[in-house]
Short mmCIF file of N, CA, C and O in Angstrom, two decimals:
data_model
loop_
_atom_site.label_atom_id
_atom_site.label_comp_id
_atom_site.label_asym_id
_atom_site.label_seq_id
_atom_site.Cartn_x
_atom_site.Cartn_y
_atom_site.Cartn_z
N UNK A 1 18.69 32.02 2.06
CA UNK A 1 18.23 30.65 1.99
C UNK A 1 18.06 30.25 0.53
O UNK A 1 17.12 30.64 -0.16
N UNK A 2 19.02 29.45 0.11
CA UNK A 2 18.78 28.49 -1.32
C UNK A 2 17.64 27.59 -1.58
O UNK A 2 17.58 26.52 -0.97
N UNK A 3 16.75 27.93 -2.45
CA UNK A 3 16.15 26.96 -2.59
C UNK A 3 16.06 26.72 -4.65
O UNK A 3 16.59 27.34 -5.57
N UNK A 4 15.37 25.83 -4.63
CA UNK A 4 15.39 25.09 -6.27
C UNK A 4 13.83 24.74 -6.09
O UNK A 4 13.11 24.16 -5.28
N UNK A 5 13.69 25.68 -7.76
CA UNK A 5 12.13 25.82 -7.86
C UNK A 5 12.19 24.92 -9.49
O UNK A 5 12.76 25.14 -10.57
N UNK A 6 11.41 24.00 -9.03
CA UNK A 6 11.49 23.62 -10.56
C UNK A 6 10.06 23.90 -11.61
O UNK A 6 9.08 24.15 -10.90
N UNK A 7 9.79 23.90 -12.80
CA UNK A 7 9.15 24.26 -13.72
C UNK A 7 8.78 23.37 -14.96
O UNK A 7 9.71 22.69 -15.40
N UNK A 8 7.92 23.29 -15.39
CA UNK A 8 7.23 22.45 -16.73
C UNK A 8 7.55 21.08 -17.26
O UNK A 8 8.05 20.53 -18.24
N UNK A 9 6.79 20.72 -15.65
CA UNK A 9 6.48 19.47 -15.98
C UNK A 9 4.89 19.44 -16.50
O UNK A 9 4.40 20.43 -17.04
N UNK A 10 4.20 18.31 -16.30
CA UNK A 10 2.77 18.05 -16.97
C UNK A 10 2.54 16.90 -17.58
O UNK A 10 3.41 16.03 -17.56
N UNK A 11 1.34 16.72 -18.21
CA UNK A 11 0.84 15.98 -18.92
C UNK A 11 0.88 15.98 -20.20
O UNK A 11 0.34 16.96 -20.72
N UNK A 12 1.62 14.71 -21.35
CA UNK A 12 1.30 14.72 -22.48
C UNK A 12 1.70 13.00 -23.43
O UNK A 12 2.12 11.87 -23.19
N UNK A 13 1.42 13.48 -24.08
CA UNK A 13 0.91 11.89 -24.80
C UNK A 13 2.14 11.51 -24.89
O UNK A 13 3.10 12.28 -24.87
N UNK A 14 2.23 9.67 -25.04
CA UNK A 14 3.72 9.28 -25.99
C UNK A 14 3.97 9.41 -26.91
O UNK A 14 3.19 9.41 -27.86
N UNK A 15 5.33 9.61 -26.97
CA UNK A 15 5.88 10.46 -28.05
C UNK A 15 5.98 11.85 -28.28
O UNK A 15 6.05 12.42 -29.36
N UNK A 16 5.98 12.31 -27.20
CA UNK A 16 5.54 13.95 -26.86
C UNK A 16 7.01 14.37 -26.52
O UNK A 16 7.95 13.60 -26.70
N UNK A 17 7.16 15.72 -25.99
CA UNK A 17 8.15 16.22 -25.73
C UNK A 17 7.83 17.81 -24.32
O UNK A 17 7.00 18.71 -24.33
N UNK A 18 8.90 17.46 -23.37
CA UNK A 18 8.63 18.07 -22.14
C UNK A 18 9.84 18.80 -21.93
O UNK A 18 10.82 18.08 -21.72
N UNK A 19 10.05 20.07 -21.94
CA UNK A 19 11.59 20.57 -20.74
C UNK A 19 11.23 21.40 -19.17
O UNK A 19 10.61 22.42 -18.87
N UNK A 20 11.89 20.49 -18.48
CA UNK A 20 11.77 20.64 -17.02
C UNK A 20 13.15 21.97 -16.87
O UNK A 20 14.18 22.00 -17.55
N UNK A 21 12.75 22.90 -15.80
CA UNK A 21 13.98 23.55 -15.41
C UNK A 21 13.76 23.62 -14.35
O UNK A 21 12.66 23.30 -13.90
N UNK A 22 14.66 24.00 -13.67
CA UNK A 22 15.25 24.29 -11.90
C UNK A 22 15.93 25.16 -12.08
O UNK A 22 16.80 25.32 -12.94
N UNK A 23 15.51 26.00 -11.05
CA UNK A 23 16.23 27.36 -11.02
C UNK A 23 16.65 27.45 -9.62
O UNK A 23 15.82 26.91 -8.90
N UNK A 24 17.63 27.93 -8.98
CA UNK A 24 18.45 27.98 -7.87
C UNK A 24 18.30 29.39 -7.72
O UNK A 24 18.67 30.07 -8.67
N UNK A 25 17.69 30.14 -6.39
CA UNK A 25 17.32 31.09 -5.94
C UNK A 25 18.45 31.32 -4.90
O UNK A 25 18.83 30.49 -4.08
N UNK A 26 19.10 32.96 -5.12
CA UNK A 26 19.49 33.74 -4.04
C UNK A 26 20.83 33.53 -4.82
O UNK A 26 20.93 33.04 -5.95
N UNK A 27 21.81 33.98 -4.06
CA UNK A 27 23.07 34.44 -4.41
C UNK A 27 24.46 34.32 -3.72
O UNK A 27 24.33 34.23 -2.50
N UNK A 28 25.65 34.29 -4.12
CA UNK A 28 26.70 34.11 -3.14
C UNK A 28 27.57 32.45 -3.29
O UNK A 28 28.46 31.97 -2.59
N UNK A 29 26.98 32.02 -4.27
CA UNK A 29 27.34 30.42 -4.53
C UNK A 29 27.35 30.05 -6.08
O UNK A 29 26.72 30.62 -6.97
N UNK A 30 28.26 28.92 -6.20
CA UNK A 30 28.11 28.46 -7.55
C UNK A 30 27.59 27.60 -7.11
O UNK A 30 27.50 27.54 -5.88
N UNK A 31 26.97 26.44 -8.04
CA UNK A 31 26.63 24.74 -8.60
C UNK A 31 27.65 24.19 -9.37
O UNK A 31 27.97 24.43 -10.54
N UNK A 32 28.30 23.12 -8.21
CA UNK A 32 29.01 22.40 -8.80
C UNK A 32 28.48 21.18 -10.12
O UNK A 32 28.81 21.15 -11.30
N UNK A 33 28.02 20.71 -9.73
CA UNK A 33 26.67 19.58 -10.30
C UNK A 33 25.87 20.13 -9.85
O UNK A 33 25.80 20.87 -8.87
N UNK A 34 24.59 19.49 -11.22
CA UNK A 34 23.22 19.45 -11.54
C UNK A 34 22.69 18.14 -11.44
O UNK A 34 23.44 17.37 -12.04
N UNK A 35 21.65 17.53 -10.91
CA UNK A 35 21.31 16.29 -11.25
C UNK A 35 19.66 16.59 -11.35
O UNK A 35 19.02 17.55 -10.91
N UNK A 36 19.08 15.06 -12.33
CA UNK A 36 17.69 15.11 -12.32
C UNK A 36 17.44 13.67 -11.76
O UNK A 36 18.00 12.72 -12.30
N UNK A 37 16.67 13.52 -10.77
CA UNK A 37 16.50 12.52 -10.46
C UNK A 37 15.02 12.57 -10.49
O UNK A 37 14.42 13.64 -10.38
N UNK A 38 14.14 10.86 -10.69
CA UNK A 38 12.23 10.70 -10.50
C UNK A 38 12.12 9.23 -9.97
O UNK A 38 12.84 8.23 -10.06
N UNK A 39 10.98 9.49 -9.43
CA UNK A 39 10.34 8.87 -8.59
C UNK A 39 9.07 8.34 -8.74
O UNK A 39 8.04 8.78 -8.22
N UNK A 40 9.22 6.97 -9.76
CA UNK A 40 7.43 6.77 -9.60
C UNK A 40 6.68 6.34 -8.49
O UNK A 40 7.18 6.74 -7.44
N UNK A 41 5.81 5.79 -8.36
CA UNK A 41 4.89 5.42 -7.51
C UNK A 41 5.21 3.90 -6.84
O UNK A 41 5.14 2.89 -7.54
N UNK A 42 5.53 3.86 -5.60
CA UNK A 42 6.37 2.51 -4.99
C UNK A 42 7.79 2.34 -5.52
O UNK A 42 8.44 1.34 -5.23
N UNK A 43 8.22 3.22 -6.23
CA UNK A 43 9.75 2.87 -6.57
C UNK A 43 10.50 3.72 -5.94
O UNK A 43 10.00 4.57 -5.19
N UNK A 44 11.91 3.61 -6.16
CA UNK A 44 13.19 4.62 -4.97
C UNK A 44 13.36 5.93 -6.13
O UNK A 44 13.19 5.89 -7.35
N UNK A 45 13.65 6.73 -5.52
CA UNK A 45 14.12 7.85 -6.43
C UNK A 45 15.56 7.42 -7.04
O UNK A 45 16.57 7.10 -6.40
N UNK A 46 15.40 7.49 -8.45
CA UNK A 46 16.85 7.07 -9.44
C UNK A 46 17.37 7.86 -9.90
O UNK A 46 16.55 8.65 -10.35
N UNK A 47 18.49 8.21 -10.12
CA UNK A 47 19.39 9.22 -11.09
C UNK A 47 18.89 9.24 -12.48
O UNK A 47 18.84 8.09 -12.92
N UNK A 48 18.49 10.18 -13.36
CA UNK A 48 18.21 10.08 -14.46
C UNK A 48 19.13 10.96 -15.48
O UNK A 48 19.25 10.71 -16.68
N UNK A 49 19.67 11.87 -14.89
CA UNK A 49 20.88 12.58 -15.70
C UNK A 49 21.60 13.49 -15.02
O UNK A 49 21.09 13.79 -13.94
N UNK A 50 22.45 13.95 -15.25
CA UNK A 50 23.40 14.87 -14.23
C UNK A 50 24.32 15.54 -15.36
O UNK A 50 24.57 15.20 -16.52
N UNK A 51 24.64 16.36 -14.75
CA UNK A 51 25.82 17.46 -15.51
C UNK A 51 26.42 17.80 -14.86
O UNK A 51 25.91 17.99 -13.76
N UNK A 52 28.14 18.18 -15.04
CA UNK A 52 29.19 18.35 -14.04
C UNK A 52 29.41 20.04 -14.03
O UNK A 52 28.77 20.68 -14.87
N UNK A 53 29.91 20.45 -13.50
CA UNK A 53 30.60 22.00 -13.61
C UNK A 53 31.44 22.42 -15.22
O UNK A 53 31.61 23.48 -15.84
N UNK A 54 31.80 21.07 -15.45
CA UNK A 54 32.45 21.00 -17.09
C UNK A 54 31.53 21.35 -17.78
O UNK A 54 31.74 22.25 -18.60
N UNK A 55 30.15 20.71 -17.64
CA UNK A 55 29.10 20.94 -18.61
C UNK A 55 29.70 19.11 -19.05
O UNK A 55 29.36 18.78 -20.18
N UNK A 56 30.19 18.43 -18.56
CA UNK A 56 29.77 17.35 -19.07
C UNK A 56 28.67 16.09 -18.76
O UNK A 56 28.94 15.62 -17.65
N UNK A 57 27.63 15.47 -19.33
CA UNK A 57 26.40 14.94 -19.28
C UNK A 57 27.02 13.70 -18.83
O UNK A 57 28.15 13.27 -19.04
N UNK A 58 25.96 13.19 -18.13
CA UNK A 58 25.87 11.66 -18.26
C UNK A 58 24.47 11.10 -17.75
O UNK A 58 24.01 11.65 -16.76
N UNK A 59 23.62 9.87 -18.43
CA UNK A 59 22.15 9.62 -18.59
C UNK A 59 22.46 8.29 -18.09
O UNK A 59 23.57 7.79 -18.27
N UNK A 60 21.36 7.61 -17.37
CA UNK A 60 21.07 6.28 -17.30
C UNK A 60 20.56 5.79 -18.88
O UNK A 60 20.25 6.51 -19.83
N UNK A 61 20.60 4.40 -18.80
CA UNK A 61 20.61 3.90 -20.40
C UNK A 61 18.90 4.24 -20.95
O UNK A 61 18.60 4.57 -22.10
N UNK A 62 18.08 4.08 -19.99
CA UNK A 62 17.02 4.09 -20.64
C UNK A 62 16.50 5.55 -20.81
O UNK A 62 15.27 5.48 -20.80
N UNK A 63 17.00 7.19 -21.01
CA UNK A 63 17.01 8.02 -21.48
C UNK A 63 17.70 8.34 -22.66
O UNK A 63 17.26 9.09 -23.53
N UNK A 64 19.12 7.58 -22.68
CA UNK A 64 19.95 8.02 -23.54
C UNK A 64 19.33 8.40 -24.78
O UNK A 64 18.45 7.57 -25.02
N UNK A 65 19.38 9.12 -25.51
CA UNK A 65 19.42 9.63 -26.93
C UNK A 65 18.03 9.93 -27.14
O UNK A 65 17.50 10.00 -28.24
N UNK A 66 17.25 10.17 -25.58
CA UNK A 66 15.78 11.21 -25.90
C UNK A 66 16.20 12.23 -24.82
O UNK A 66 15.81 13.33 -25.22
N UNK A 67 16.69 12.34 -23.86
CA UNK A 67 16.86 13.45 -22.79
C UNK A 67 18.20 14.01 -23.15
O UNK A 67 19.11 13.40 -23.71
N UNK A 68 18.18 15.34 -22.71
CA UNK A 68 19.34 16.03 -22.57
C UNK A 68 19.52 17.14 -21.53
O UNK A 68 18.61 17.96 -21.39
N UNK A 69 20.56 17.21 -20.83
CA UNK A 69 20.00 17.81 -19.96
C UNK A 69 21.22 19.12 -20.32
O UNK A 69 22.07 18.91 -21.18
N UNK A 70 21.17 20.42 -19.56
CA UNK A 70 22.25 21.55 -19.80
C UNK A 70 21.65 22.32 -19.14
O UNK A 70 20.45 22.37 -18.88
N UNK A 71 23.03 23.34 -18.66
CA UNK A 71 22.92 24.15 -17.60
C UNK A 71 23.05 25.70 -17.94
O UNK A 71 23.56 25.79 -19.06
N UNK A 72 22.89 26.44 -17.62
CA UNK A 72 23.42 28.35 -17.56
C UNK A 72 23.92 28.20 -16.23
O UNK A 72 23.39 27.66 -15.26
N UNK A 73 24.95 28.74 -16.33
CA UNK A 73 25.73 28.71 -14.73
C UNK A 73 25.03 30.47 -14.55
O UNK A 73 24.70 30.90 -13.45
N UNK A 74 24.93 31.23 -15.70
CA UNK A 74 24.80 32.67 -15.46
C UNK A 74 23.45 32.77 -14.19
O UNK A 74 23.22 33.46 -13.20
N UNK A 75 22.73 31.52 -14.99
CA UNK A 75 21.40 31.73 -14.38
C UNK A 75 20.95 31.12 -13.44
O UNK A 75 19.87 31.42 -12.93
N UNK A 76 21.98 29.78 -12.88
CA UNK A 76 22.11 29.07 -11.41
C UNK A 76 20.78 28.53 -12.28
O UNK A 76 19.76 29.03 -11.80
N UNK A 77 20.48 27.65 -13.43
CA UNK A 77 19.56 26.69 -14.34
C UNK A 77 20.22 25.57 -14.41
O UNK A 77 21.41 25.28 -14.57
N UNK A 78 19.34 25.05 -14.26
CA UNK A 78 19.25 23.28 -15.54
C UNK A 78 18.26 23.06 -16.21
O UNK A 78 17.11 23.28 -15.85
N UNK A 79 18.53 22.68 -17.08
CA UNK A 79 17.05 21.87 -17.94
C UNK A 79 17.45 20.71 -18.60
O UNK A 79 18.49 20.40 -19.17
N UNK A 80 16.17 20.02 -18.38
CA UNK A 80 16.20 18.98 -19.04
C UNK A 80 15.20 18.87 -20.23
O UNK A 80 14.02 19.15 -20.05
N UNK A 81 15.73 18.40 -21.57
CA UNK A 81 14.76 18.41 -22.47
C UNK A 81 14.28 17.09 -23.08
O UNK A 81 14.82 16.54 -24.05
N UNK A 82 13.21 16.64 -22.42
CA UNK A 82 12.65 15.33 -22.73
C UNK A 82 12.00 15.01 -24.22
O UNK A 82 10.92 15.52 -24.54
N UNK A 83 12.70 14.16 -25.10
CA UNK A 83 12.02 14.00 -26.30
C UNK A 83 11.39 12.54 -26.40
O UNK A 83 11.74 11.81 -25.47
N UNK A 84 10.59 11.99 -27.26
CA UNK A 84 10.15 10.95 -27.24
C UNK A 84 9.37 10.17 -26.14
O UNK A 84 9.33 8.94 -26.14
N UNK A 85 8.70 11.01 -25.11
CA UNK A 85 8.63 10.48 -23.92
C UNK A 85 8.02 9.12 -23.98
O UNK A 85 7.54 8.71 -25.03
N UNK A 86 8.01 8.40 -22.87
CA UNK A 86 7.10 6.64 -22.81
C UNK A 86 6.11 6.99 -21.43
O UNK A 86 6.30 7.78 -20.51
N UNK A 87 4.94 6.02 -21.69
CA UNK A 87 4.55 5.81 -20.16
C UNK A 87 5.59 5.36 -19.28
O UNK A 87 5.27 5.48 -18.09
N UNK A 88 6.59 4.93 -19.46
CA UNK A 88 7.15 4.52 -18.48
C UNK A 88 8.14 6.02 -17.71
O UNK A 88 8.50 5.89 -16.54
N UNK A 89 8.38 6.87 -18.20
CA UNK A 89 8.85 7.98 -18.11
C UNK A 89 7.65 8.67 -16.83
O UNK A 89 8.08 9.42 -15.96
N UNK A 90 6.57 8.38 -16.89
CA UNK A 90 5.81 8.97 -15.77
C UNK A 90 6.83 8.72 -14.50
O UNK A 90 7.68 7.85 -14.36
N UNK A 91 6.42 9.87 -13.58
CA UNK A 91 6.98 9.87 -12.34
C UNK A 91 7.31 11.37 -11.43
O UNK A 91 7.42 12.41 -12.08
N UNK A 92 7.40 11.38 -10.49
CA UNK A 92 8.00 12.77 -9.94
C UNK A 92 9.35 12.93 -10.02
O UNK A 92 10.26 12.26 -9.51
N UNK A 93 9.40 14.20 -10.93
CA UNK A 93 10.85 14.58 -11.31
C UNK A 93 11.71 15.54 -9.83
O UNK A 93 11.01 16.39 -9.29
N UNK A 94 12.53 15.42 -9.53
CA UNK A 94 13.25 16.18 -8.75
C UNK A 94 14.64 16.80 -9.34
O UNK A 94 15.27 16.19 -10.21
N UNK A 95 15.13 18.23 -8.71
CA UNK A 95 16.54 18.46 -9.25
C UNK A 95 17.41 18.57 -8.04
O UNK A 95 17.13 18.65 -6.84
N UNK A 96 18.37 18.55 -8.58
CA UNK A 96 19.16 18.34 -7.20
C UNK A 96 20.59 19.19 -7.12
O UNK A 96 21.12 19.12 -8.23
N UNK A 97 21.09 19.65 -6.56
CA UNK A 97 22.20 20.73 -6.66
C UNK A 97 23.27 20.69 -5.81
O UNK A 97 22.98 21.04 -4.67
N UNK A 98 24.92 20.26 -6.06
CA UNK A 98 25.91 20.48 -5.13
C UNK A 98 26.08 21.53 -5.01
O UNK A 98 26.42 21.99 -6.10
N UNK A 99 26.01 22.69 -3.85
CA UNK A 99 26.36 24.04 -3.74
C UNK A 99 27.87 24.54 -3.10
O UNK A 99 28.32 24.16 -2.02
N UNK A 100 28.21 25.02 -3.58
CA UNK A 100 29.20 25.37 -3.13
C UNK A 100 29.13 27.01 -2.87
O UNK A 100 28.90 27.74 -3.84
N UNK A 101 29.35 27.66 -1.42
CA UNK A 101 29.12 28.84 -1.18
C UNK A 101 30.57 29.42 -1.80
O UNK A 101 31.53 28.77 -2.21
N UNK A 102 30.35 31.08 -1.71
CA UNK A 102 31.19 32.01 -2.96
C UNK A 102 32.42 31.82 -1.38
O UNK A 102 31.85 32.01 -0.31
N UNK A 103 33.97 31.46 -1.27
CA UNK A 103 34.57 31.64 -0.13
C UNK A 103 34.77 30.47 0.95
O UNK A 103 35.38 30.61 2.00
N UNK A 104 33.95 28.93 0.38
CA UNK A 104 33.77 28.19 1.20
C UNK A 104 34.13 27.04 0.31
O UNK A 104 33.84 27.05 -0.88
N UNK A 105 34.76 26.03 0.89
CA UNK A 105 35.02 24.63 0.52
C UNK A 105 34.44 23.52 0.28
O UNK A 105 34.86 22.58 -0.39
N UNK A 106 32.90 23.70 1.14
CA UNK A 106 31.87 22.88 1.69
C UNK A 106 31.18 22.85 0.28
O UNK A 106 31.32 23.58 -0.70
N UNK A 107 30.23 21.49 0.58
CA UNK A 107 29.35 21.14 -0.76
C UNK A 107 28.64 20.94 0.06
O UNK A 107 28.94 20.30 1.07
N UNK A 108 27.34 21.53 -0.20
CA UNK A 108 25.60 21.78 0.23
C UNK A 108 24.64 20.80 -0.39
O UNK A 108 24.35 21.31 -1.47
N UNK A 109 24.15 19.92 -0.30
CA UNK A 109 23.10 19.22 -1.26
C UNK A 109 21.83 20.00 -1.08
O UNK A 109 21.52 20.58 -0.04
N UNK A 110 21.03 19.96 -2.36
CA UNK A 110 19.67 20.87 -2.17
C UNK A 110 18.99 20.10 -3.00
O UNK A 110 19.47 19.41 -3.90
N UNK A 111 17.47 20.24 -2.61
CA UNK A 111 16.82 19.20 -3.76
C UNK A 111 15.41 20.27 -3.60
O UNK A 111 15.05 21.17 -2.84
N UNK A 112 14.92 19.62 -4.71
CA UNK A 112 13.63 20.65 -5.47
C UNK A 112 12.60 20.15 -4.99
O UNK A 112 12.72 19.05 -4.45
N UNK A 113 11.44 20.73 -5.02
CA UNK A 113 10.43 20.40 -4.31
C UNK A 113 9.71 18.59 -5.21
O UNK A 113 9.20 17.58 -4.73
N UNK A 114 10.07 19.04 -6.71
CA UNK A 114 9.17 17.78 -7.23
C UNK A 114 8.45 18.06 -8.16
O UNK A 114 7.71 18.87 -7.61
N UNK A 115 8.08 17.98 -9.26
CA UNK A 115 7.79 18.29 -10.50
C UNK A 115 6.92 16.85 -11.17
O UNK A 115 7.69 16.12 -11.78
N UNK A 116 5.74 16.45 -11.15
CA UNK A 116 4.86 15.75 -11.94
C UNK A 116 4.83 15.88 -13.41
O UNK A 116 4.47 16.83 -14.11
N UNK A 117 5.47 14.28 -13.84
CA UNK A 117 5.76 14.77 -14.97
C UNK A 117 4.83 13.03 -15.75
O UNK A 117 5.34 11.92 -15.59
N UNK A 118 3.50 13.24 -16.51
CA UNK A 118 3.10 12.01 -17.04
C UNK A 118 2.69 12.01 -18.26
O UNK A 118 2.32 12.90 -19.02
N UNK A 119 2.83 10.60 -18.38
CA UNK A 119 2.93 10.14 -19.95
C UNK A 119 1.93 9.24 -19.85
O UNK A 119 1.87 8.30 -19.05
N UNK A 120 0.89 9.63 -20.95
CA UNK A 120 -0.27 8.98 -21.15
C UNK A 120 0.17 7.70 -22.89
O UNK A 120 1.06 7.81 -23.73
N UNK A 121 -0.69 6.89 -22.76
CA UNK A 121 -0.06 5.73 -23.70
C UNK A 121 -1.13 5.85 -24.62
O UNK A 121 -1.17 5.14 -25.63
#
């Protein structure tokens, strides 16, 4: 059973700096894509960055050029490294994972439990 444990989120001031990881448990599969998606309070969960199997990125505009996100395929990881954070950046972070089993064609979606991540002003 796959699951995605994610890690270090928290509390810290604006202008601070946070890296979230997700780690993909068990064995027998790659990750095609990585995604980070959050969720504030009354809003829909949004895409906030993703990475392909290339290792190539792509951010919604209002992260660009403070988040980055990158993967270890060795280590079935992502992280995201949040710089400059805003209050508006508060929200529940989630990761999200296309799986593809080791022998199989199929793509699996998996998502992380949820990661609290706030920005005090």
């Amino acid at each position: 059973q796959v699951q995605l444990v994610e890690s270090g989120g928290g509390l810290v001031q604006a202008g601070g700096s946070l890296r979230l990881s997700c780690a993909a448990s068990g064995s027998g599969f790659r990750v095609k894509t990585w995604g980070w998606y959050r969720q504030a309070p009354g809003e829909q969960r949004d895409l906030v960055a993703g990475i392909t199997s290339e290792g190539r990125p792509i951010y919604v505009d209002s992260v660009k050029g403070r988040f980055t996100i990158s993967r270890d395929n060795a280590k079935n990881t992502v992280y995201l490294q949040m710089n400059n954070l805003k209050f508006e950046d508060t929200a529940v972070y989630y990761c999200n994972a296309d799986l593809v089993p080791n022998g199989d064609l199929r793509v699996y979606d998996y998502w992380g439990q949820g990661i609290q991540v706030t920005v005090s002003s």
